[in-house]
């Protein structure tokens, strides 16, 4: 009898896990959660908002660039390999802030093509994830060698081009977090409250596309 109950529980567990929508949060220190406790990071707060129907994983790595020729390209990180191995149903890309450093921005003409290459690589995964790209959160000044003008103006414009050429949707994290310097004490990284606002914005976008995501998930099963 115990064996039957255990088998039934295991079967139920497998069913619940397979039904979850898997979300890979790809990004830099803002995703990783620079200066924050694990539970304060935006992916952790996103998990709390969305609940057990979703499985949110944080694949953020501090200091990493979208640019393949940047000083620390995200695509060369183990975290990126792990994000792909996760076989997500949704991939959220939040990169670009570190690309605004002078040593990286000299390759700005490669930004759009490098971004689209990442999108296509993720879309080609067996899970065929829905890929969403983020406008960077606002920078409130120059720090960590990051140029706020490039982040708030040039990168936002280029992400628009990426979305159009790559046929993906945008999560606008720039506007909702603007006019809140109190959330960015070092001018670049959000506090727990700022990360919470990111989580709220992302959750609204994910819930908007939940039916579409589940249809894709069922089709790709």
Coordinates of C-alpha atoms in Angstrom, one line a residue:
X1 CA 0.0 0.0 0.0
X2 CA 2.8 2.4 0.9
X3 CA 4.5 1.7 -2.5
X4 CA 1.2 2.6 -4.3
X5 CA 0.8 5.8 -2.3
X6 CA 4.5 6.8 -2.9
X7 CA 4.2 6.1 -6.6
X8 CA 1.0 8.1 -6.8
X9 CA 2.7 11.0 -5.0
X10 CA 5.7 10.8 -7.3
X11 CA 3.5 10.8 -10.4
X12 CA 1.6 13.8 -9.1
X13 CA 4.8 15.6 -8.3
X14 CA 6.2 15.0 -11.8
X15 CA 2.9 16.3 -13.3
X16 CA 3.0 19.5 -11.2
X17 CA 6.6 20.2 -12.1
X18 CA 6.1 19.5 -15.8
X19 CA 3.1 21.9 -15.8
X20 CA 5.1 24.7 -14.4
X21 CA 6.1 27.5 -16.7
X22 CA 9.9 27.7 -16.6
X23 CA 11.4 31.2 -16.8
X24 CA 15.1 31.9 -17.3
X25 CA 16.2 35.3 -16.1
X26 CA 19.3 36.2 -18.1
X27 CA 21.2 39.3 -17.1
X28 CA 23.9 41.2 -15.3
X29 CA 24.3 42.3 -11.7
X30 CA 20.9 43.9 -11.7
X31 CA 19.4 40.4 -12.3
X32 CA 21.9 38.7 -10.1
X33 CA 21.1 41.1 -7.3
X34 CA 24.2 43.2 -6.5
X35 CA 24.1 44.1 -2.8
X36 CA 20.8 42.2 -2.1
X37 CA 19.9 39.1 -0.2
X38 CA 18.8 36.2 -2.4
X39 CA 15.1 36.7 -1.5
X40 CA 15.3 40.4 -2.4
X41 CA 16.5 39.9 -6.0
X42 CA 14.0 40.5 -8.8
X43 CA 13.8 36.8 -9.9
X44 CA 13.1 35.8 -6.3
X45 CA 10.4 38.5 -5.8
X46 CA 9.0 37.5 -9.2
X47 CA 8.7 33.9 -8.0
X48 CA 6.8 35.1 -4.9
X49 CA 4.4 37.2 -7.0
X50 CA 3.7 34.5 -9.6
X51 CA 3.5 31.5 -7.3
X52 CA 3.8 27.7 -7.8
X53 CA 2.5 27.7 -11.4
X54 CA 5.9 29.2 -12.4
X55 CA 9.5 28.2 -11.9
X56 CA 11.8 31.2 -12.0
X57 CA 15.6 30.8 -12.2
X58 CA 18.2 33.5 -11.8
X59 CA 21.0 33.2 -14.3
X60 CA 22.4 36.7 -13.7
X61 CA 26.1 37.3 -13.6
X62 CA 27.6 40.6 -12.4
X63 CA 29.6 42.8 -14.8
X64 CA 28.6 40.9 -18.0
X65 CA 27.9 42.4 -21.4
X66 CA 25.6 41.6 -24.2
X67 CA 28.4 42.5 -26.7
X68 CA 30.4 39.4 -27.7
X69 CA 33.4 41.7 -27.9
X70 CA 32.8 43.3 -24.5
X71 CA 35.2 42.8 -21.7
X72 CA 33.1 40.1 -20.0
X73 CA 30.6 38.7 -22.5
X74 CA 27.6 36.9 -21.0
X75 CA 27.6 34.3 -23.8
X76 CA 30.9 32.9 -22.5
X77 CA 29.6 32.3 -19.0
X78 CA 28.6 29.0 -17.5
X79 CA 25.4 30.7 -16.4
X80 CA 24.4 31.1 -20.1
X81 CA 25.0 27.4 -20.7
X82 CA 23.0 26.6 -17.6
X83 CA 20.1 28.9 -18.8
X84 CA 20.0 27.0 -22.1
X85 CA 20.2 23.6 -20.3
X86 CA 17.3 24.7 -18.2
X87 CA 15.2 24.5 -21.4
X88 CA 13.0 27.5 -20.4
X89 CA 9.5 28.2 -21.7
X90 CA 10.4 31.9 -21.3
X91 CA 13.7 33.6 -21.5
X92 CA 14.0 37.2 -20.2
X93 CA 17.1 39.1 -21.4
X94 CA 18.1 42.0 -19.3
X95 CA 21.6 43.0 -20.6
X96 CA 23.1 46.2 -21.8
X97 CA 24.1 48.3 -18.8
X98 CA 27.7 47.1 -18.7
X99 CA 27.9 47.6 -22.5
X100 CA 27.8 51.4 -21.7
X101 CA 31.3 51.3 -20.4
X102 CA 33.8 53.0 -22.8
X103 CA 35.8 49.9 -23.4
X104 CA 32.7 48.1 -24.5
X105 CA 30.7 50.8 -26.3
X106 CA 33.4 51.2 -28.9
X107 CA 31.8 48.0 -30.3
X108 CA 28.3 49.5 -30.3
X109 CA 27.8 48.9 -34.0
X110 CA 27.8 45.1 -33.1
X111 CA 25.1 45.5 -30.4
X112 CA 22.0 44.8 -32.5
X113 CA 23.5 41.8 -34.3
X114 CA 24.9 40.3 -31.2
X115 CA 21.5 40.7 -29.4
X116 CA 19.6 39.1 -32.3
X117 CA 22.1 36.2 -32.4
X118 CA 21.4 35.5 -28.7
X119 CA 17.6 35.7 -29.3
X120 CA 17.8 33.2 -32.2
X121 CA 20.0 30.8 -30.2
X122 CA 17.5 30.8 -27.4
X123 CA 14.5 30.4 -29.7
X124 CA 16.2 27.4 -31.3
X125 CA 16.3 25.5 -28.0
X126 CA 14.1 22.3 -27.9
X127 CA 11.7 24.1 -25.6
X128 CA 11.2 26.9 -28.1
X129 CA 11.0 29.6 -25.5
X130 CA 9.2 32.9 -25.8
X131 CA 12.0 35.4 -25.6
X132 CA 11.4 38.9 -24.1
X133 CA 13.9 41.7 -24.1
X134 CA 14.2 44.4 -21.5
X135 CA 14.9 48.1 -21.8
X136 CA 17.6 48.7 -19.2
X137 CA 16.6 50.2 -15.9
X138 CA 17.6 53.9 -15.7
X139 CA 21.1 54.8 -14.6
X140 CA 21.2 57.9 -12.4
X141 CA 24.7 59.0 -13.1
X142 CA 28.2 57.7 -14.0
X143 CA 29.4 55.0 -11.7
X144 CA 31.4 51.7 -12.2
X145 CA 32.5 53.4 -15.4
X146 CA 29.0 53.1 -16.8
X147 CA 27.7 56.0 -18.8
X148 CA 24.2 56.9 -17.8
X149 CA 23.5 58.8 -21.0
X150 CA 24.3 55.8 -23.1
X151 CA 22.2 53.5 -20.9
X152 CA 19.1 55.8 -20.9
X153 CA 19.3 56.9 -24.5
X154 CA 21.4 54.9 -26.9
X155 CA 20.8 51.4 -25.5
X156 CA 17.1 51.9 -25.2
X157 CA 16.9 53.0 -28.8
X158 CA 19.0 50.0 -29.9
X159 CA 16.8 47.5 -28.0
X160 CA 13.8 48.9 -29.9
X161 CA 15.6 48.1 -33.1
X162 CA 16.5 44.6 -31.7
X163 CA 12.9 43.9 -30.9
X164 CA 11.7 45.0 -34.3
X165 CA 14.3 43.0 -36.2
X166 CA 14.1 40.0 -33.9
X167 CA 10.3 40.0 -33.7
X168 CA 10.2 39.9 -29.9
X169 CA 8.4 41.8 -27.3
X170 CA 9.9 44.4 -25.0
X171 CA 9.6 44.7 -21.2
X172 CA 10.0 48.4 -20.5
X173 CA 11.9 48.6 -17.2
X174 CA 13.2 52.1 -18.0
X175 CA 10.1 54.2 -17.6
X176 CA 8.6 52.6 -14.5
X177 CA 11.8 53.0 -12.6
X178 CA 12.5 56.5 -13.7
X179 CA 12.2 59.4 -11.3
X180 CA 13.1 57.1 -8.4
X181 CA 16.7 57.8 -7.5
X182 CA 16.0 56.6 -4.0
X183 CA 15.9 53.0 -5.5
X184 CA 19.4 53.4 -6.9
X185 CA 21.7 54.7 -4.1
X186 CA 24.8 53.9 -6.1
X187 CA 23.2 55.2 -9.3
X188 CA 23.2 51.8 -11.1
X189 CA 21.9 49.0 -8.9
X190 CA 18.4 48.9 -7.5
X191 CA 17.5 48.4 -3.8
X192 CA 15.1 45.6 -2.7
X193 CA 12.3 48.0 -3.4
X194 CA 13.6 48.8 -6.9
X195 CA 14.1 45.1 -7.6
X196 CA 10.5 44.6 -6.4
X197 CA 9.3 47.1 -9.0
X198 CA 11.2 45.2 -11.7
X199 CA 9.5 42.0 -10.5
X200 CA 6.0 43.7 -10.7
X201 CA 6.6 45.0 -14.2
X202 CA 7.9 41.6 -15.4
X203 CA 5.1 39.7 -13.7
X204 CA 2.4 41.8 -15.5
X205 CA 4.0 41.0 -18.9
X206 CA 4.3 37.3 -18.1
X207 CA 0.7 37.0 -16.9
X208 CA -0.4 38.9 -20.1
X209 CA 1.2 36.2 -22.2
X210 CA 0.5 33.2 -19.9
X211 CA -2.1 31.6 -22.3
X212 CA 0.2 32.1 -25.2
X213 CA 3.1 30.6 -23.3
X214 CA 1.0 27.5 -22.3
X215 CA -0.1 27.0 -25.9
X216 CA 3.6 27.1 -27.0
X217 CA 4.5 24.8 -24.1
X218 CA 1.8 22.2 -25.1
X219 CA 2.8 22.4 -28.7
X220 CA 6.4 21.8 -28.0
X221 CA 5.8 19.0 -25.5

